N, CA and C atoms as an extended XYZ file, in Angstrom:
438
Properties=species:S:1:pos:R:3:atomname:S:1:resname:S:1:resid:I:1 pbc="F F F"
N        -0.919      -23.698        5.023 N   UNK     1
C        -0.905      -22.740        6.112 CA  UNK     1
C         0.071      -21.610        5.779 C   UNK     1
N        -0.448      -20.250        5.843 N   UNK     2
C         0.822      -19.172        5.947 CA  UNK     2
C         1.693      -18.990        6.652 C   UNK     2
N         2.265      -18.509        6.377 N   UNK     3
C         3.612      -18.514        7.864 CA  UNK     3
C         3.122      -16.867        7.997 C   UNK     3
N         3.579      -17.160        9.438 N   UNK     4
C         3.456      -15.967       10.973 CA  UNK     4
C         4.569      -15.019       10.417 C   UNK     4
N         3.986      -13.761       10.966 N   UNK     5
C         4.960      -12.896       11.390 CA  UNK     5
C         4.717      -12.102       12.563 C   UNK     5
N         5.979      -12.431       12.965 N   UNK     6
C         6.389      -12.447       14.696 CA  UNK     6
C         7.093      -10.932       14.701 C   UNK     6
N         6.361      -10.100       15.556 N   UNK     7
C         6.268       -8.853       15.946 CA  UNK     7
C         6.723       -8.480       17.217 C   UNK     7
N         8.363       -8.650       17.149 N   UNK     8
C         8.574       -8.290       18.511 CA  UNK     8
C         8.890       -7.030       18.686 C   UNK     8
N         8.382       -6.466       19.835 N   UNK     9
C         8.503       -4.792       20.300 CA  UNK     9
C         7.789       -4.614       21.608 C   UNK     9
N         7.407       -3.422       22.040 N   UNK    10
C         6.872       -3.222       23.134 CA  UNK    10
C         5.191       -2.381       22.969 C   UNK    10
N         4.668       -2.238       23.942 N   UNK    11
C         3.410       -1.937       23.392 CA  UNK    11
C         2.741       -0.526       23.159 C   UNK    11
N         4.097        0.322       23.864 N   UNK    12
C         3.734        1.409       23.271 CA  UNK    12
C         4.577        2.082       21.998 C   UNK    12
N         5.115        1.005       21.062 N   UNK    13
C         5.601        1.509       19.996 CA  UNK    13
C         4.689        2.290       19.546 C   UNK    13
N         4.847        3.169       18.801 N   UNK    14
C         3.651        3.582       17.724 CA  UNK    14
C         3.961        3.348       16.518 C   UNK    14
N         5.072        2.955       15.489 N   UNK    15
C         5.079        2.523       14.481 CA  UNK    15
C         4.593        1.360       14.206 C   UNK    15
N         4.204        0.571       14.963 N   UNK    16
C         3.799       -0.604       14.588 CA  UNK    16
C         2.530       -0.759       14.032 C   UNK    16
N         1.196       -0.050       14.738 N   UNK    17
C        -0.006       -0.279       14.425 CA  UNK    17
C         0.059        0.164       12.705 C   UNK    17
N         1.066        0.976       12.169 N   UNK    18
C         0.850        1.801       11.042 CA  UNK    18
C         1.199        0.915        9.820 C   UNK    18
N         2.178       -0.089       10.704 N   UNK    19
C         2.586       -0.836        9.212 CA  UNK    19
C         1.770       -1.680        9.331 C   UNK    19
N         0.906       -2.737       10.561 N   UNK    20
C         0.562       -3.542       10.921 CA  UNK    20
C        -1.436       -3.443        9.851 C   UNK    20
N        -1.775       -2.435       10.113 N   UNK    21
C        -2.751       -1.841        9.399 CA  UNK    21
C        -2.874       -2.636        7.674 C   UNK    21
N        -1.463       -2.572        7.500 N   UNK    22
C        -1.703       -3.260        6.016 CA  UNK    22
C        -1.207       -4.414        5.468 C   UNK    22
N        -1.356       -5.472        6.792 N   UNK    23
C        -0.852       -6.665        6.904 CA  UNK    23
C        -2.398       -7.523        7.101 C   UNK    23
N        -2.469       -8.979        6.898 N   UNK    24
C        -3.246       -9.653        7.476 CA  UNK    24
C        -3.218       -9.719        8.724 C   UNK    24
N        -4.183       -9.500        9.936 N   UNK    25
C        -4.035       -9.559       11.139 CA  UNK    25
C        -4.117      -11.225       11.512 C   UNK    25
N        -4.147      -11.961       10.728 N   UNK    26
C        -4.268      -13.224       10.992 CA  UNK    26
C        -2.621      -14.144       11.060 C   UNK    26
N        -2.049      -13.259       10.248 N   UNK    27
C        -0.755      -13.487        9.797 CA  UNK    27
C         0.171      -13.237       11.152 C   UNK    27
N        -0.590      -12.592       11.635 N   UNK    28
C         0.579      -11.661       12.566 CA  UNK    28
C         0.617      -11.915       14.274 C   UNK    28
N         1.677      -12.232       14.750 N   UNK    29
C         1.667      -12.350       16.536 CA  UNK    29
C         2.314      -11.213       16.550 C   UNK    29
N         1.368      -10.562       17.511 N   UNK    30
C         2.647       -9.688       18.385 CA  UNK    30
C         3.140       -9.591       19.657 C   UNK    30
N         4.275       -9.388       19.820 N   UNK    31
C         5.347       -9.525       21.658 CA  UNK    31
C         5.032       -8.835       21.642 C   UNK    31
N         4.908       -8.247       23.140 N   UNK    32
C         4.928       -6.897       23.666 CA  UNK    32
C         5.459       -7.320       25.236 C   UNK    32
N         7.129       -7.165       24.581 N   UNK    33
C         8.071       -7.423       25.776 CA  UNK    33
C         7.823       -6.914       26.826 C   UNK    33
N         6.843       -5.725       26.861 N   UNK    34
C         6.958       -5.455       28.860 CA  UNK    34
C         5.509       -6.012       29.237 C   UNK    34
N         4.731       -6.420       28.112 N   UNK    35
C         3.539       -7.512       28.862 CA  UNK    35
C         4.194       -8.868       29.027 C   UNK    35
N         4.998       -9.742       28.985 N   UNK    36
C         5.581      -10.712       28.657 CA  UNK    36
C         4.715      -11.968       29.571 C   UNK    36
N         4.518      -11.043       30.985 N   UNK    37
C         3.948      -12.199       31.898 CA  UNK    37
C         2.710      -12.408       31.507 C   UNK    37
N         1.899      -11.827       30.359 N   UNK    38
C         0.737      -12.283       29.956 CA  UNK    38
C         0.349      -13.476       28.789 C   UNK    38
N         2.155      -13.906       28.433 N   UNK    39
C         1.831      -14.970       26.966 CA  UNK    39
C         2.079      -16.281       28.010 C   UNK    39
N         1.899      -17.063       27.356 N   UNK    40
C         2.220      -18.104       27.786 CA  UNK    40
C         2.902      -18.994       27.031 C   UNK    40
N         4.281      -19.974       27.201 N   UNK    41
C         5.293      -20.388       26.193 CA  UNK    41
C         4.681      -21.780       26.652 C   UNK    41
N         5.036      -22.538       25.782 N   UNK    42
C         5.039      -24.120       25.736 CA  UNK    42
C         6.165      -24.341       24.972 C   UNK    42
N         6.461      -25.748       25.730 N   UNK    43
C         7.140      -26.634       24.549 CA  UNK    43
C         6.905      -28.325       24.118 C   UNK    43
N         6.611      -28.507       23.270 N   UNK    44
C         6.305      -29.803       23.211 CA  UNK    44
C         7.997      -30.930       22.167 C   UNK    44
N         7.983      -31.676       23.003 N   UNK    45
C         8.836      -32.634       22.292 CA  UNK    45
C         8.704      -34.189       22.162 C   UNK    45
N         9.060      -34.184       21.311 N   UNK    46
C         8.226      -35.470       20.884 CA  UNK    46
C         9.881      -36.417       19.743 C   UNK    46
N        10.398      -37.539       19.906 N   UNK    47
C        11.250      -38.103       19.500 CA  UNK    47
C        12.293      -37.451       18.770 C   UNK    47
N        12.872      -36.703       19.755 N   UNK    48
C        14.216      -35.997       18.745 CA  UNK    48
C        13.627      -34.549       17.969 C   UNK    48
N        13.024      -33.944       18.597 N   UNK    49
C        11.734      -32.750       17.664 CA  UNK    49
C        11.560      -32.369       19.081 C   UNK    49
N        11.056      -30.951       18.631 N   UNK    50
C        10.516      -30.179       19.536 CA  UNK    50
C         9.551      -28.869       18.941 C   UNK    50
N         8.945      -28.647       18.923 N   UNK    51
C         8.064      -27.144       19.182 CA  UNK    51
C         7.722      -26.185       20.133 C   UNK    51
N         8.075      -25.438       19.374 N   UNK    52
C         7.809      -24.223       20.907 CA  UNK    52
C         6.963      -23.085       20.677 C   UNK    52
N         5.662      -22.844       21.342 N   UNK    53
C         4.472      -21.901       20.995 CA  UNK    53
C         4.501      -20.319       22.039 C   UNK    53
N         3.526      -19.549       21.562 N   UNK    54
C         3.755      -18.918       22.482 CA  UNK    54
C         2.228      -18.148       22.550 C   UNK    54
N         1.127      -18.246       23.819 N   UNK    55
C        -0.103      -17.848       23.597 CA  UNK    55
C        -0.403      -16.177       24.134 C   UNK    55
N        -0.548      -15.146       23.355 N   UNK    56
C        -1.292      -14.211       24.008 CA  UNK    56
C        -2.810      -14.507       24.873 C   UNK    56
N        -2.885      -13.562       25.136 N   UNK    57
C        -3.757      -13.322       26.341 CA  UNK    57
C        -5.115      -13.244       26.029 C   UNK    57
N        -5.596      -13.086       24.502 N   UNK    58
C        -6.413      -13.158       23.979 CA  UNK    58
C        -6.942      -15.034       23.585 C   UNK    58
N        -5.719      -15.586       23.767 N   UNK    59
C        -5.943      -16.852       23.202 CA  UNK    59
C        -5.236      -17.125       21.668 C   UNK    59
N        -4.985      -16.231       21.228 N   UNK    60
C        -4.162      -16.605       19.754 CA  UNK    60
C        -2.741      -17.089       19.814 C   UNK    60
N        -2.236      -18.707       18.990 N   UNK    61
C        -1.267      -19.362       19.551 CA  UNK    61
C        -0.262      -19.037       18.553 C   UNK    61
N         1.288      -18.735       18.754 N   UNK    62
C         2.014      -18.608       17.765 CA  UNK    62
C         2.708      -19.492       17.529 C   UNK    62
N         2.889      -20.784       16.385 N   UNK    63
C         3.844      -21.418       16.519 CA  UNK    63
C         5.171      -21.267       15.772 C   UNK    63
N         6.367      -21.619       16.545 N   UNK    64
C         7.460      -21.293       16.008 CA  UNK    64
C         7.865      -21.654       15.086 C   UNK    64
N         7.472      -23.237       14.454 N   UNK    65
C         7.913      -23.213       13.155 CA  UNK    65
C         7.473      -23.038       11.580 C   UNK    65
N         6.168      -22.131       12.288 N   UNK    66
C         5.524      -21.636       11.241 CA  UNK    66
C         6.040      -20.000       11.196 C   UNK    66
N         6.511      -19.612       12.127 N   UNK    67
C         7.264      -18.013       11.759 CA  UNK    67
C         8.216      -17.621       10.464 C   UNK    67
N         7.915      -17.056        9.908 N   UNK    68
C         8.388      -16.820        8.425 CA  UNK    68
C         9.162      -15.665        8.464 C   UNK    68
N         9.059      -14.465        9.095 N   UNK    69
C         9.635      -13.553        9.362 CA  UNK    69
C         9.507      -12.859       10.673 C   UNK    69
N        10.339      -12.297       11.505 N   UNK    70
C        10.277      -11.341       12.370 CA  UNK    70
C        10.465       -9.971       12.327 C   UNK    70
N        10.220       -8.858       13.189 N   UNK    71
C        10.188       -7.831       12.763 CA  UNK    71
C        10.711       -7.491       14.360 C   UNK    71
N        11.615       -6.996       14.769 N   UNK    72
C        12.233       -6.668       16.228 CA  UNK    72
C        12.149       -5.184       16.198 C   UNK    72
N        11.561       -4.330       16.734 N   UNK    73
C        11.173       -3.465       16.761 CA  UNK    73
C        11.334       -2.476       17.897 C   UNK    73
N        12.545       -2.389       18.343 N   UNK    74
C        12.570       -1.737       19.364 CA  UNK    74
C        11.793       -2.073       20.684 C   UNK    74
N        12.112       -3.830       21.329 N   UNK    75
C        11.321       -3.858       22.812 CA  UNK    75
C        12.435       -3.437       23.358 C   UNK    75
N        11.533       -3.174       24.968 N   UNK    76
C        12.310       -2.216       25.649 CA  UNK    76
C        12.861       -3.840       26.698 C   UNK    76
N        13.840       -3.749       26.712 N   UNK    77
C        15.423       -3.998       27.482 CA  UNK    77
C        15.063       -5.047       28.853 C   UNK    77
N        14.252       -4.324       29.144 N   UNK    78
C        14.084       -4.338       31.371 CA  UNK    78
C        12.439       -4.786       31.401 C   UNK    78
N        12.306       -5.541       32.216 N   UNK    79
C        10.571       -5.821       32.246 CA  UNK    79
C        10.521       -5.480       33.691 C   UNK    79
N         9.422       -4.774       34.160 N   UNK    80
C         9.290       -4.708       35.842 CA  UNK    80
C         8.227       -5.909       36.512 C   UNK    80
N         8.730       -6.827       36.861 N   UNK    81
C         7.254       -8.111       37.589 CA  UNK    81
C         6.677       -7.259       38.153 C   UNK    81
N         7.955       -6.543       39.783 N   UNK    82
C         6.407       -5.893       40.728 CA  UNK    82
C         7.578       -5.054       41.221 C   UNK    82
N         6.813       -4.056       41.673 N   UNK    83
C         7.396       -3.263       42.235 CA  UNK    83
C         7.703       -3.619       44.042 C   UNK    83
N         7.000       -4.198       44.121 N   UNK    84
C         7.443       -5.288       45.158 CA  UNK    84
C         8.448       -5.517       45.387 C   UNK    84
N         9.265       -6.173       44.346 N   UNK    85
C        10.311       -7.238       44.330 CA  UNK    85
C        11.962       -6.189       44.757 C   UNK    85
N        12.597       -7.079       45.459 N   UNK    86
C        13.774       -6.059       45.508 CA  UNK    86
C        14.387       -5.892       44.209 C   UNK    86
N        15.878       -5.282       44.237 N   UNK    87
C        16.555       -4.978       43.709 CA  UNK    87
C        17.210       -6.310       42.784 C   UNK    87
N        17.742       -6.702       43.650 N   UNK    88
C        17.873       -8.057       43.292 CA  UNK    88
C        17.111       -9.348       42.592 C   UNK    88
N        16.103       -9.309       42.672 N   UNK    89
C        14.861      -10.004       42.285 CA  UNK    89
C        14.453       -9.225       40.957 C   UNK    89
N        14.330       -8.195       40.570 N   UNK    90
C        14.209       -7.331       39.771 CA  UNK    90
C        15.500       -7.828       38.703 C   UNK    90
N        16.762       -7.860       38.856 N   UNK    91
C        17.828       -8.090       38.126 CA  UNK    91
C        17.951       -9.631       37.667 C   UNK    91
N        17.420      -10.424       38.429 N   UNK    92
C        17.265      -11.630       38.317 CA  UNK    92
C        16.091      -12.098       37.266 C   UNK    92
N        14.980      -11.775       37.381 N   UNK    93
C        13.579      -11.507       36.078 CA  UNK    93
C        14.395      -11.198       35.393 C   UNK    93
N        14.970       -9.679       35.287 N   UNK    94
C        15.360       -9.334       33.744 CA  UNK    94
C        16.495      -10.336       32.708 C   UNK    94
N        16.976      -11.044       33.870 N   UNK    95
C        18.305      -12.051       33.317 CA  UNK    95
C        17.305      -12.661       32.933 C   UNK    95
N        16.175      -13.431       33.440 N   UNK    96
C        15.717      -14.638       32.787 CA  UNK    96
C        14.540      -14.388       31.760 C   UNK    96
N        14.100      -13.193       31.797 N   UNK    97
C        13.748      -12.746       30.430 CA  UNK    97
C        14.529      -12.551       29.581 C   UNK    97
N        15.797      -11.883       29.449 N   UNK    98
C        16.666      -11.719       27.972 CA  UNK    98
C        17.066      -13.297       27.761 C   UNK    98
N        17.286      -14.532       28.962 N   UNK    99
C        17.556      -16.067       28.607 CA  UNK    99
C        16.371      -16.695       27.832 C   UNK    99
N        15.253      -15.691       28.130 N   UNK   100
C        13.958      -16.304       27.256 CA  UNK   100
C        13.850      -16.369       26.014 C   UNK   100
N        14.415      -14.773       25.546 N   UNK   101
C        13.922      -14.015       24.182 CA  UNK   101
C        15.221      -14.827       23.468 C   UNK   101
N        16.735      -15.440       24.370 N   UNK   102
C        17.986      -16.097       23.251 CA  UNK   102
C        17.181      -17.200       22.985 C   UNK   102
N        16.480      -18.166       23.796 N   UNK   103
C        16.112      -19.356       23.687 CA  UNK   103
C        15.082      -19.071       22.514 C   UNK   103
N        14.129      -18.432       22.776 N   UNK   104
C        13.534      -18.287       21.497 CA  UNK   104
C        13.997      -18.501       20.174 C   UNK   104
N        15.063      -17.076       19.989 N   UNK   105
C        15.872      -16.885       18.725 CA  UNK   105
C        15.993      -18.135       18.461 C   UNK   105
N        16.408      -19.077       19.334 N   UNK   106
C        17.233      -20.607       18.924 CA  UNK   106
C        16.111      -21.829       18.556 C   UNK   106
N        14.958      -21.413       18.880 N   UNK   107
C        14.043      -22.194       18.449 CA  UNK   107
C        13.897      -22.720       16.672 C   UNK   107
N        14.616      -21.456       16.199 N   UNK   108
C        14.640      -21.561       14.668 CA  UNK   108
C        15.928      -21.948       14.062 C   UNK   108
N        15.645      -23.672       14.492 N   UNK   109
C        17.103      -24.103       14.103 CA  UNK   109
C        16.673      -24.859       12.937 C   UNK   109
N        15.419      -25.522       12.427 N   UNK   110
C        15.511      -26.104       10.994 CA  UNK   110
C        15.561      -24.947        9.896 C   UNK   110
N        15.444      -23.888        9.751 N   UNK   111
C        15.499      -22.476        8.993 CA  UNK   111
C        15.341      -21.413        9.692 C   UNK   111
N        16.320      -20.596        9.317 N   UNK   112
C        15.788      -19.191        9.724 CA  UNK   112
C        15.126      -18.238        8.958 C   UNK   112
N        14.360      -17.920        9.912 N   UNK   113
C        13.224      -17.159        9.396 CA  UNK   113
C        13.877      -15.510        8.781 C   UNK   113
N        13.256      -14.493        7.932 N   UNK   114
C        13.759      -13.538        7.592 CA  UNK   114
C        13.684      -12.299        8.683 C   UNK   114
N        14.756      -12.161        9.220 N   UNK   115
C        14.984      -11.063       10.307 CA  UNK   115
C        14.721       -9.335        9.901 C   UNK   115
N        14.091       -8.550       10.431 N   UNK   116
C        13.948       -7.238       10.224 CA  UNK   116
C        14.445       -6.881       11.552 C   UNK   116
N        16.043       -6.305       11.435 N   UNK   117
C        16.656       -5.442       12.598 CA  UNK   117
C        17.054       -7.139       13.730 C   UNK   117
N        17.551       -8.126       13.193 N   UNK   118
C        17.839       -9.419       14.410 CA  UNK   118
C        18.410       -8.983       15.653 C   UNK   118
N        18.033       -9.061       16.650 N   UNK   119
C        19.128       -8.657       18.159 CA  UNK   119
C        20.271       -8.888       18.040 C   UNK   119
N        20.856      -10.179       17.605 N   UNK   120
C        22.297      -10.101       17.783 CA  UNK   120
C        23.199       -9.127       17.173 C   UNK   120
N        22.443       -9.250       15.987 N   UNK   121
C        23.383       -8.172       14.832 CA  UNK   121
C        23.221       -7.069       15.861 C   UNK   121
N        22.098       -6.234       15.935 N   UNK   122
C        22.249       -5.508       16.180 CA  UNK   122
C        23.034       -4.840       17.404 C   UNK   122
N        22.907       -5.807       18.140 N   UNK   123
C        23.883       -5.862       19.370 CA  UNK   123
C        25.338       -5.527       18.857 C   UNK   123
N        25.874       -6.711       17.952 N   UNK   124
C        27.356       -6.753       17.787 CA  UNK   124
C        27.433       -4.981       17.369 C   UNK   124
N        27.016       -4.326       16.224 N   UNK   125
C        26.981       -3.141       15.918 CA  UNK   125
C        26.449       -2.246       16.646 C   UNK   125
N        26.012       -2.311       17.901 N   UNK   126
C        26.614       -1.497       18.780 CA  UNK   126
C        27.431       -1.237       19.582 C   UNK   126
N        27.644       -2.026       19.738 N   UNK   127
C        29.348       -2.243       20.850 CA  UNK   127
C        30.252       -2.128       19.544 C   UNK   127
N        30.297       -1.855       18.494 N   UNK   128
C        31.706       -2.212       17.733 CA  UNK   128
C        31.622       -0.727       17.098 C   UNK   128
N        31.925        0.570       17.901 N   UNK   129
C        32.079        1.795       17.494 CA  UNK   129
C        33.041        1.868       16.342 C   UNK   129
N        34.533        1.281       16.619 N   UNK   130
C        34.926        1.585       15.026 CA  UNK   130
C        34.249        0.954       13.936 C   UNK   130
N        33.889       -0.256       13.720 N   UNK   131
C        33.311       -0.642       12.561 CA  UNK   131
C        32.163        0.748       12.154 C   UNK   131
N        31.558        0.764       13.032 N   UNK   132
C        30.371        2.239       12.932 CA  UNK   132
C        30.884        3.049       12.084 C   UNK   132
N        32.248        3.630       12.100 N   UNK   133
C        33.091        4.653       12.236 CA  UNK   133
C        33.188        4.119       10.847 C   UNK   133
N        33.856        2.787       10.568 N   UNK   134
C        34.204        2.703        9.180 CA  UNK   134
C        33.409        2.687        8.249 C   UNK   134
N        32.014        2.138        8.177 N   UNK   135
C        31.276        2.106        7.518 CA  UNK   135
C        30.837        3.134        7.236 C   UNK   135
N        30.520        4.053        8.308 N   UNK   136
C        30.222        5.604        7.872 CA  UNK   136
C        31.540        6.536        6.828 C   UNK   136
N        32.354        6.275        7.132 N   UNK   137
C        33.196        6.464        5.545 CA  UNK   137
C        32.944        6.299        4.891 C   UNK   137
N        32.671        4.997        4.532 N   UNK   138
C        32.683        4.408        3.509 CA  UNK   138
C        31.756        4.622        2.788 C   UNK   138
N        30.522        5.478        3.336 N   UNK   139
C        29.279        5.739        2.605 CA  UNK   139
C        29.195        6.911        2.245 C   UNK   139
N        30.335        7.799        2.766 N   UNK   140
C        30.324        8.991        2.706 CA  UNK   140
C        30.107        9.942        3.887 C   UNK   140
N        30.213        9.559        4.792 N   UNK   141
C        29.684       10.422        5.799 CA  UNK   141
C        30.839       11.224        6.306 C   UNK   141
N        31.135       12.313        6.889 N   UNK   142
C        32.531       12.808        7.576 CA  UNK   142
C        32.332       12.519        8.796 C   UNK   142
N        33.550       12.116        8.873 N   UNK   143
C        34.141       11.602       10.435 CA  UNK   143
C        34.945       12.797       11.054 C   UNK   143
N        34.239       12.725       12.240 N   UNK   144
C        35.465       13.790       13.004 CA  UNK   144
C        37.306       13.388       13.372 C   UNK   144
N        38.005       14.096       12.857 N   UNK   145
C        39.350       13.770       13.377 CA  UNK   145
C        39.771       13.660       14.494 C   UNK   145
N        39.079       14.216       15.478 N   UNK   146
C        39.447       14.282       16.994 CA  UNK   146
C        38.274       13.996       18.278 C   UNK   146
């Protein structure tokens, strides 16, 4: 069996279809974090083991420990359920969607798979403006003095 590559982003990226074009489409799941309420997650565990799938809407199943690489692609942040929902209810979804997408990440605890752009990293390097700062020295870039 090949291993998956797991396409997380949102659905109106437009870089994606371009690289995606010269990939096996068989190979490939894609997220599309602000459809989210359309996959459906499972988990199965079975003596000390577990698996965790995840089905688009079409019916195609992704399993997690066949993911070989990911590709994080800029999904967008905030999912809206309904416009319905208060303020509060609204903030509450979005908490338990970003608790979704960590649990995920953690699904890949017998290997990790090869990350393109991983959330955490990328997280830590944004909040850590001086490191930013230093590295851009270091490559050459000019830094402002003031």
């Amino acid at each position: 069996m090949t291993e998956t590559i797991l396409v997380i982003t949102g659905s109106d990226e437009p870089n994606i279809p371009l690289v995606l074009e010269h990939l096996n489409p068989e190979d490939i799941f894609r997220l599309n974090t602000d459809q989210i309420l359309n996959y459906l997650s499972s988990l199965k565990v079975e003596k000390g083991s577990s698996e965790f799938f995840l089905t688009d809407n079409s019916g195609k199943t992704c399993q997690m420990s066949q993911v070989g690489s990911i590709w994080y692609r800029r999904p967008p942040e905030v999912i809206t359920v309904s416009d319905e929902l208060s303020e509060n209810h609204q903030k509450f979804a979005s908490r338990e969607f970003q608790r979704f997408l960590l649990a995920t990440w953690h699904t890949f605890v017998e290997r990790e798979p090869i990350w393109v752009n991983h959330p955490l990293k990328l997280r830590r390097i944004e909040l850590n403006k001086p490191h930013q700062l230093q590295v851009a020295s270091e490559i050459g870039f000019q830094i402002p003095r003031h």
